[in-house]
PDB file of C-alpha atoms in Angstrom:
ATOM      1  CA  MET A1387      -4.578   2.022  38.798  1.00 33.00           C
ATOM      2  CA  ILE A1388      -1.483   4.260  37.820  1.00 40.00           C
ATOM      3  CA  PHE A1389       0.716   3.277  35.039  1.00 43.00           C
ATOM      4  CA  HIS A1390       4.132   4.581  34.408  1.00 46.00           C
ATOM      5  CA  ILE A1391       4.502   5.603  30.664  1.00 46.00           C
ATOM      6  CA  ALA A1392       8.253   4.592  30.449  1.00 61.00           C
ATOM      7  CA  GLU A1393       7.526   1.141  31.607  1.00 66.00           C
ATOM      8  CA  THR A1394       4.446   0.658  29.429  1.00 66.00           C
ATOM      9  CA  LYS A1395       6.477   1.482  26.398  1.00 85.00           C
ATOM     10  CA  LEU A1396       8.687  -1.551  26.851  1.00 88.00           C
ATOM     11  CA  ARG A1397       6.021  -4.151  27.190  1.00 92.00           C
ATOM     12  CA  MET A1398       2.719  -4.842  25.609  1.00 95.00           C
ATOM     13  CA  PRO A1399      -0.217  -3.601  27.521  1.00 95.00           C
ATOM     14  CA  THR A1400      -2.838  -5.873  28.954  1.00 95.00           C
ATOM     15  CA  PRO A1401      -6.357  -5.625  27.740  1.00 96.00           C
ATOM     16  CA  GLN A1402      -7.224  -4.045  31.142  1.00 96.00           C
ATOM     17  CA  GLU A1403      -4.563  -1.309  30.399  1.00 94.00           C
ATOM     18  CA  ALA A1404      -5.308  -0.611  26.806  1.00 96.00           C
ATOM     19  CA  LEU A1405      -6.887   2.551  25.801  1.00 97.00           C
ATOM     20  CA  PRO A1406     -10.513   2.221  24.568  1.00 97.00           C
ATOM     21  CA  GLY A1407      -9.984   3.725  21.175  1.00 98.00           C
ATOM     22  CA  ARG A1408     -13.175   4.370  19.064  1.00 98.00           C
ATOM     23  CA  ALA A1409     -15.589   2.702  16.774  1.00 98.00           C
ATOM     24  CA  GLU A1410     -15.001   4.834  13.722  1.00 98.00           C
ATOM     25  CA  PRO A1411     -11.735   5.241  11.697  1.00 97.00           C
ATOM     26  CA  ILE A1412      -9.891   8.445  12.136  1.00 97.00           C
ATOM     27  CA  ALA A1413      -9.454  10.901   9.154  1.00 98.00           C
ATOM     28  CA  THR A1414      -6.560  10.152   6.897  1.00 98.00           C
ATOM     29  CA  ALA A1415      -5.541  11.388   3.227  1.00 98.00           C
ATOM     30  CA  ARG A1416      -7.483  10.350   0.249  1.00 98.00           C
ATOM     31  CA  THR A1417      -4.687   9.936  -2.043  1.00 98.00           C
ATOM     32  CA  HIS A1418      -0.953   9.047  -1.939  1.00 98.00           C
ATOM     33  CA  PHE A1419       1.058  12.341  -2.137  1.00 98.00           C
ATOM     34  CA  VAL A1420       3.690  10.985  -4.478  1.00 98.00           C
ATOM     35  CA  ASN A1421       1.532   8.806  -6.988  1.00 98.00           C
ATOM     36  CA  GLY A1422      -1.955  10.156  -6.695  1.00 98.00           C
ATOM     37  CA  ARG A1423      -3.422   6.773  -5.988  1.00 98.00           C
ATOM     38  CA  PRO A1424      -6.253   6.059  -3.614  1.00 98.00           C
ATOM     39  CA  LEU A1425      -4.657   5.117  -0.098  1.00 98.00           C
ATOM     40  CA  LYS A1426      -7.669   2.891   0.782  1.00 97.00           C
ATOM     41  CA  GLY A1427      -8.501   1.555  -2.554  1.00 96.00           C
ATOM     42  CA  PRO A1428     -10.076  -0.077  -4.543  1.00 96.00           C
ATOM     43  CA  TYR A1429      -6.808  -1.898  -5.241  1.00 98.00           C
ATOM     44  CA  PRO A1430      -6.108  -3.790  -8.554  1.00 98.00           C
ATOM     45  CA  GLU A1431      -7.297  -7.388  -8.265  1.00 97.00           C
ATOM     46  CA  SER A1432      -3.674  -8.434  -9.280  1.00 97.00           C
ATOM     47  CA  THR A1433      -2.094  -6.792  -6.141  1.00 98.00           C
ATOM     48  CA  GLN A1434      -1.315  -8.245  -2.807  1.00 98.00           C
ATOM     49  CA  SER A1435      -0.497  -6.630   0.394  1.00 98.00           C
ATOM     50  CA  VAL A1436       1.787  -6.781   3.474  1.00 98.00           C
ATOM     51  CA  LEU A1437       2.647  -4.853   6.637  1.00 99.00           C
ATOM     52  CA  PHE A1438       6.048  -4.101   7.641  1.00 98.00           C
ATOM     53  CA  GLY A1439       6.919  -2.489  10.930  1.00 98.00           C
ATOM     54  CA  MET A1440      10.630  -1.364  11.081  1.00 98.00           C
ATOM     55  CA  GLY A1441      10.756   1.495  13.489  1.00 97.00           C
ATOM     56  CA  CYS A1442       9.368   5.033  12.701  1.00 96.00           C
ATOM     57  CA  PHE A1443       7.039   4.641   9.825  1.00 97.00           C
ATOM     58  CA  TRP A1444       7.975   7.848   7.855  1.00 97.00           C
ATOM     59  CA  GLY A1445      11.411   6.577   6.947  1.00 96.00           C
ATOM     60  CA  ALA A1446      10.058   2.971   6.353  1.00 97.00           C
ATOM     61  CA  GLU A1447       7.428   4.017   4.103  1.00 98.00           C
ATOM     62  CA  ARG A1448      10.103   5.959   1.791  1.00 97.00           C
ATOM     63  CA  LEU A1449      11.955   2.801   1.171  1.00 97.00           C
ATOM     64  CA  PHE A1450       8.999   1.054  -0.507  1.00 98.00           C
ATOM     65  CA  TRP A1451       7.050   3.657  -2.501  1.00 98.00           C
ATOM     66  CA  PRO A1452       9.678   4.052  -5.264  1.00 97.00           C
ATOM     67  CA  VAL A1453       9.956   0.508  -5.905  1.00 98.00           C
ATOM     68  CA  GLU A1454       8.598  -0.634  -9.442  1.00 97.00           C
ATOM     69  CA  GLY A1455       5.580  -2.948  -8.900  1.00 98.00           C
ATOM     70  CA  VAL A1456       4.586  -1.266  -5.645  1.00 98.00           C
ATOM     71  CA  TRP A1457       1.167   0.130  -6.222  1.00 98.00           C
ATOM     72  CA  VAL A1458       0.475   2.174  -3.126  1.00 98.00           C
ATOM     73  CA  THR A1459       1.893   2.516   0.442  1.00 98.00           C
ATOM     74  CA  ALA A1460       0.335   3.978   3.577  1.00 98.00           C
ATOM     75  CA  VAL A1461       1.339   4.287   7.245  1.00 98.00           C
ATOM     76  CA  GLY A1462      -0.651   3.149  10.265  1.00 98.00           C
ATOM     77  CA  PHE A1463      -0.860   0.926  13.041  1.00 98.00           C
ATOM     78  CA  ALA A1464      -1.322  -2.776  13.679  1.00 98.00           C
ATOM     79  CA  GLY A1465      -0.676  -5.427  16.188  1.00 98.00           C
ATOM     80  CA  GLY A1466      -2.274  -3.771  19.196  1.00 98.00           C
ATOM     81  CA  LEU A1467      -5.540  -3.868  21.149  1.00 98.00           C
ATOM     82  CA  THR A1468      -6.943  -0.328  20.529  1.00 98.00           C
ATOM     83  CA  PRO A1469      -9.408   0.095  17.794  1.00 98.00           C
ATOM     84  CA  ASN A1470      -8.720   3.141  15.555  1.00 98.00           C
ATOM     85  CA  PRO A1471      -6.061   4.660  17.713  1.00 98.00           C
ATOM     86  CA  THR A1472      -4.747   8.142  16.986  1.00 98.00           C
ATOM     87  CA  TYR A1473      -1.020   8.785  16.764  1.00 98.00           C
ATOM     88  CA  ARG A1474      -0.823  10.402  20.037  1.00 97.00           C
ATOM     89  CA  GLU A1475      -2.446   7.402  21.775  1.00 97.00           C
ATOM     90  CA  THR A1476      -0.071   5.035  20.185  1.00 97.00           C
ATOM     91  CA  THR A1477       2.969   6.931  21.581  1.00 94.00           C
ATOM     92  CA  THR A1478       1.776   6.267  25.272  1.00 93.00           C
ATOM     93  CA  GLY A1479       2.465   2.546  24.653  1.00 94.00           C
ATOM     94  CA  LEU A1480      -0.975   1.793  25.899  1.00 95.00           C
ATOM     95  CA  THR A1481      -2.598   0.787  22.485  1.00 97.00           C
ATOM     96  CA  GLY A1482      -0.079  -2.211  21.744  1.00 97.00           C
ATOM     97  CA  HIS A1483       0.211  -1.286  18.120  1.00 98.00           C
ATOM     98  CA  ALA A1484       3.374  -1.029  16.122  1.00 98.00           C
ATOM     99  CA  GLU A1485       3.935   1.606  13.538  1.00 98.00           C
ATOM    100  CA  VAL A1486       3.621  -0.193  10.295  1.00 98.00           C
ATOM    101  CA  VAL A1487       3.763   0.502   6.584  1.00 98.00           C
ATOM    102  CA  LEU A1488       1.017  -0.887   4.391  1.00 98.00           C
ATOM    103  CA  VAL A1489       2.593  -2.221   1.100  1.00 98.00           C
ATOM    104  CA  VAL A1490       0.229  -3.000  -1.694  1.00 98.00           C
ATOM    105  CA  TYR A1491       2.276  -4.502  -4.580  1.00 98.00           C
ATOM    106  CA  ASP A1492       1.844  -6.377  -7.834  1.00 98.00           C
ATOM    107  CA  PRO A1493       3.723  -9.954  -7.422  1.00 97.00           C
ATOM    108  CA  ARG A1494       3.989 -10.027 -11.207  1.00 97.00           C
ATOM    109  CA  ALA A1495       6.113  -6.915 -11.190  1.00 97.00           C
ATOM    110  CA  VAL A1496       8.075  -7.210  -7.964  1.00 97.00           C
ATOM    111  CA  PRO A1497       8.814 -10.434  -6.005  1.00 97.00           C
ATOM    112  CA  PHE A1498       7.902 -10.720  -2.298  1.00 98.00           C
ATOM    113  CA  SER A1499      11.539 -11.589  -1.809  1.00 97.00           C
ATOM    114  CA  ARG A1500      12.620  -8.149  -2.879  1.00 97.00           C
ATOM    115  CA  LEU A1501      10.309  -6.545  -0.513  1.00 98.00           C
ATOM    116  CA  LEU A1502      11.628  -8.827   2.247  1.00 98.00           C
ATOM    117  CA  LYS A1503      15.158  -7.856   1.372  1.00 97.00           C
ATOM    118  CA  LEU A1504      14.374  -4.081   1.654  1.00 98.00           C
ATOM    119  CA  PHE A1505      12.737  -4.878   5.008  1.00 98.00           C
ATOM    120  CA  TRP A1506      15.590  -6.788   6.694  1.00 98.00           C
ATOM    121  CA  GLU A1507      18.427  -4.421   5.261  1.00 98.00           C
ATOM    122  CA  GLY A1508      16.571  -1.284   6.096  1.00 97.00           C
ATOM    123  CA  HIS A1509      16.483  -1.541   9.874  1.00 98.00           C
ATOM    124  CA  ASP A1510      18.041  -3.657  12.822  1.00 98.00           C
ATOM    125  CA  PRO A1511      15.871  -6.437  13.637  1.00 98.00           C
ATOM    126  CA  THR A1512      17.582  -7.450  16.685  1.00 98.00           C
ATOM    127  CA  GLN A1513      16.627  -4.551  19.020  1.00 96.00           C
ATOM    128  CA  GLY A1514      13.419  -5.743  20.543  1.00 96.00           C
ATOM    129  CA  MET A1515      11.114  -2.888  21.641  1.00 96.00           C
ATOM    130  CA  ARG A1516      13.288  -0.127  19.951  1.00 94.00           C
ATOM    131  CA  GLN A1517      14.937   1.039  16.847  1.00 95.00           C
ATOM    132  CA  GLY A1518      17.776   3.242  17.454  1.00 90.00           C
ATOM    133  CA  ASN A1519      16.831   6.257  19.602  1.00 90.00           C
ATOM    134  CA  ASP A1520      13.173   5.346  19.158  1.00 93.00           C
ATOM    135  CA  VAL A1521      12.161   3.178  22.171  1.00 93.00           C
ATOM    136  CA  GLY A1522       8.966   1.363  22.845  1.00 95.00           C
ATOM    137  CA  THR A1523       6.590  -1.383  21.610  1.00 96.00           C
ATOM    138  CA  THR A1524       5.544   1.125  18.769  1.00 97.00           C
ATOM    139  CA  TYR A1525       8.953   0.635  17.193  1.00 97.00           C
ATOM    140  CA  ARG A1526       9.268  -3.046  17.296  1.00 97.00           C
ATOM    141  CA  SER A1527      10.014  -4.966  14.173  1.00 98.00           C
ATOM    142  CA  VAL A1528       7.239  -6.884  12.625  1.00 98.00           C
ATOM    143  CA  ILE A1529       5.897  -8.591   9.527  1.00 98.00           C
ATOM    144  CA  TYR A1530       2.109  -9.202   9.255  1.00 98.00           C
ATOM    145  CA  ALA A1531       1.140 -10.884   6.103  1.00 98.00           C
ATOM    146  CA  PRO A1532      -2.421 -12.174   5.048  1.00 98.00           C
ATOM    147  CA  THR A1533      -1.313 -15.258   3.216  1.00 98.00           C
ATOM    148  CA  ASP A1534       0.248 -18.639   4.295  1.00 98.00           C
ATOM    149  CA  ALA A1535       2.685 -18.335   1.244  1.00 98.00           C
ATOM    150  CA  GLN A1536       3.863 -14.842   2.384  1.00 98.00           C
ATOM    151  CA  LEU A1537       4.208 -16.028   5.960  1.00 98.00           C
ATOM    152  CA  ALA A1538       6.141 -19.144   5.012  1.00 98.00           C
ATOM    153  CA  GLU A1539       8.531 -16.818   2.797  1.00 97.00           C
ATOM    154  CA  ALA A1540       8.888 -14.336   5.477  1.00 98.00           C
ATOM    155  CA  ARG A1541       9.837 -16.896   7.994  1.00 97.00           C
ATOM    156  CA  ALA A1542      12.349 -18.452   5.609  1.00 97.00           C
ATOM    157  CA  SER A1543      13.812 -15.173   5.005  1.00 97.00           C
ATOM    158  CA  ARG A1544      14.067 -14.478   8.820  1.00 97.00           C
ATOM    159  CA  ALA A1545      15.994 -17.634   9.291  1.00 97.00           C
ATOM    160  CA  ALA A1546      18.262 -16.941   6.463  1.00 97.00           C
ATOM    161  CA  TYR A1547      18.942 -13.423   7.667  1.00 98.00           C
ATOM    162  CA  ALA A1548      19.359 -14.636  11.392  1.00 98.00           C
ATOM    163  CA  ALA A1549      22.200 -16.735  10.175  1.00 97.00           C
ATOM    164  CA  ALA A1550      23.841 -13.958   8.308  1.00 97.00           C
ATOM    165  CA  LEU A1551      23.549 -11.591  11.280  1.00 98.00           C
ATOM    166  CA  GLN A1552      24.980 -14.308  13.672  1.00 97.00           C
ATOM    167  CA  ALA A1553      27.999 -14.796  11.262  1.00 97.00           C
ATOM    168  CA  ALA A1554      28.602 -10.972  11.565  1.00 97.00           C
ATOM    169  CA  GLY A1555      28.525 -11.107  15.362  1.00 97.00           C
ATOM    170  CA  ARG A1556      25.013  -9.639  15.719  1.00 96.00           C
ATOM    171  CA  GLY A1557      22.362 -10.703  18.371  1.00 96.00           C
ATOM    172  CA  PRO A1558      19.262 -12.777  17.657  1.00 98.00           C
ATOM    173  CA  VAL A1559      16.362 -11.549  15.489  1.00 98.00           C
ATOM    174  CA  THR A1560      13.460 -10.246  17.385  1.00 98.00           C
ATOM    175  CA  THR A1561      11.010  -9.562  14.395  1.00 98.00           C
ATOM    176  CA  GLU A1562       7.502 -10.903  15.020  1.00 98.00           C
ATOM    177  CA  ILE A1563       5.889 -12.530  11.932  1.00 98.00           C
ATOM    178  CA  ALA A1564       2.139 -13.303  12.092  1.00 98.00           C
ATOM    179  CA  PRO A1565      -1.072 -13.193  10.105  1.00 98.00           C
ATOM    180  CA  ALA A1566      -1.980  -9.548   9.305  1.00 98.00           C
ATOM    181  CA  PRO A1567      -4.432  -8.200  12.016  1.00 98.00           C
ATOM    182  CA  PRO A1568      -6.623  -5.119  11.540  1.00 98.00           C
ATOM    183  CA  PHE A1569      -4.812  -2.101  10.072  1.00 98.00           C
ATOM    184  CA  TYR A1570      -5.523   1.323  11.063  1.00 98.00           C
ATOM    185  CA  PHE A1571      -4.550   4.211   8.877  1.00 98.00           C
ATOM    186  CA  ALA A1572      -2.443   7.149  10.687  1.00 98.00           C
ATOM    187  CA  GLU A1573      -3.660  10.734  10.252  1.00 98.00           C
ATOM    188  CA  ALA A1574      -3.067  12.475   6.843  1.00 98.00           C
ATOM    189  CA  GLU A1575      -0.130  14.541   8.334  1.00 98.00           C
ATOM    190  CA  HIS A1576       1.958  11.147   8.628  1.00 98.00           C
ATOM    191  CA  GLN A1577       1.172   9.815   5.079  1.00 98.00           C
ATOM    192  CA  GLN A1578       4.232  10.146   2.816  1.00 98.00           C
ATOM    193  CA  TYR A1579       5.679  12.488   5.393  1.00 98.00           C
ATOM    194  CA  LEU A1580       9.244  12.534   4.202  1.00 97.00           C
ATOM    195  CA  ALA A1581       7.956  13.301   0.453  1.00 97.00           C
ATOM    196  CA  ARG A1582       6.327  16.524   1.804  1.00 96.00           C
ATOM    197  CA  ASN A1583       9.009  17.209   4.388  1.00 96.00           C
ATOM    198  CA  PRO A1584      12.343  16.000   2.802  1.00 92.00           C
ATOM    199  CA  ASP A1585      14.487  17.228   5.689  1.00 91.00           C
ATOM    200  CA  GLY A1586      12.123  15.653   8.236  1.00 92.00           C
ATOM    201  CA  TYR A1587      13.271  13.100  10.904  1.00 89.00           C
ATOM    202  CA  CYS A1588      14.342   9.638   9.913  1.00 89.00           C
ATOM    203  CA  GLY A1589      16.385   7.448  12.293  1.00 86.00           C
ATOM    204  CA  LEU A1590      16.181   4.424  10.255  1.00 90.00           C
ATOM    205  CA  GLN A1591      19.418   2.562   9.905  1.00 90.00           C
ATOM    206  CA  GLY A1592      20.318  -0.996   8.606  1.00 95.00           C
ATOM    207  CA  THR A1593      23.000  -3.248  10.133  1.00 96.00           C
ATOM    208  CA  GLY A1594      25.127  -3.324   6.929  1.00 96.00           C
ATOM    209  CA  VAL A1595      24.604  -6.963   6.726  1.00 97.00           C
ATOM    210  CA  ALA A1596      23.321  -8.219   3.438  1.00 97.00           C
ATOM    211  CA  CYS A1597      20.177 -10.406   3.358  1.00 95.00           C
ATOM    212  CA  PRO A1598      20.902 -13.855   1.585  1.00 92.00           C
ATOM    213  CA  ALA A1599      18.277 -15.518  -0.471  1.00 80.00           C
ATOM    214  CA  ALA A1600      16.179 -17.650   1.747  1.00 69.00           C
ATOM    215  CA  PRO A1601      16.291 -21.466   1.183  1.00 64.00           C
ATOM    216  CA  ALA A1602      13.226 -22.782  -0.751  1.00 53.00           C
ATOM    217  CA  GLY A1603      10.554 -24.211   1.387  1.00 46.00           C
ATOM    218  CA  ASP A1604      12.081 -23.335   4.876  1.00 45.00           C
ATOM    219  CA  GLY A1605       9.082 -21.727   6.315  1.00 43.00           C
ATOM    220  CA  ALA A1606       9.320 -23.279   9.776  1.00 41.00           C
ATOM    221  CA  GLY A1607       8.871 -21.141  12.951  1.00 44.00           C
ATOM    222  CA  ALA A1608       6.410 -18.598  14.449  1.00 51.00           C
TER     223      ALA A1608
END
């Protein structure tokens, strides 16, 4: 069967279309370029993690590593079908993965709500399978979280931000919020890319609409 890449980039691949991937993880950096901490852990017991997809992961990662209370960040892929994909494979649209940032943080030092505010205000969550000039499923807006409490808070914040966007004349939010699937680290060259290449590409743009505090306990929705 012949697939047209332009078409596959705008829809999720079926299991029959997805690239096979590989059993072993691809090589990546050992430590964070900015803070020197181990990318793959071990992480302190006090930390929690979340995956944010908001377009090109180079610019998205840079938003989070300077935040006090964030222990380490890393870029990679999640939410698709292909195990242990390479960056080049994800660009075909045939893995189903989104580019995401792993944020490992200490909730005693930085509340999850602050990370959510950075997420919502740091990109345009109304664009579906794209972010600005970056087009395809890889660039969709996602929040993948491992705990029920995080998911409920993320859904409440989505509802609050959707109302703010609607009031500003923006379209509906297309962000997917779901339990965290497997996370696959991207190659070393992509980790903390904009710290090593300060003039590198970053197409990330917000809407200019501030994210209000979410109503307590409003975590309904998928």
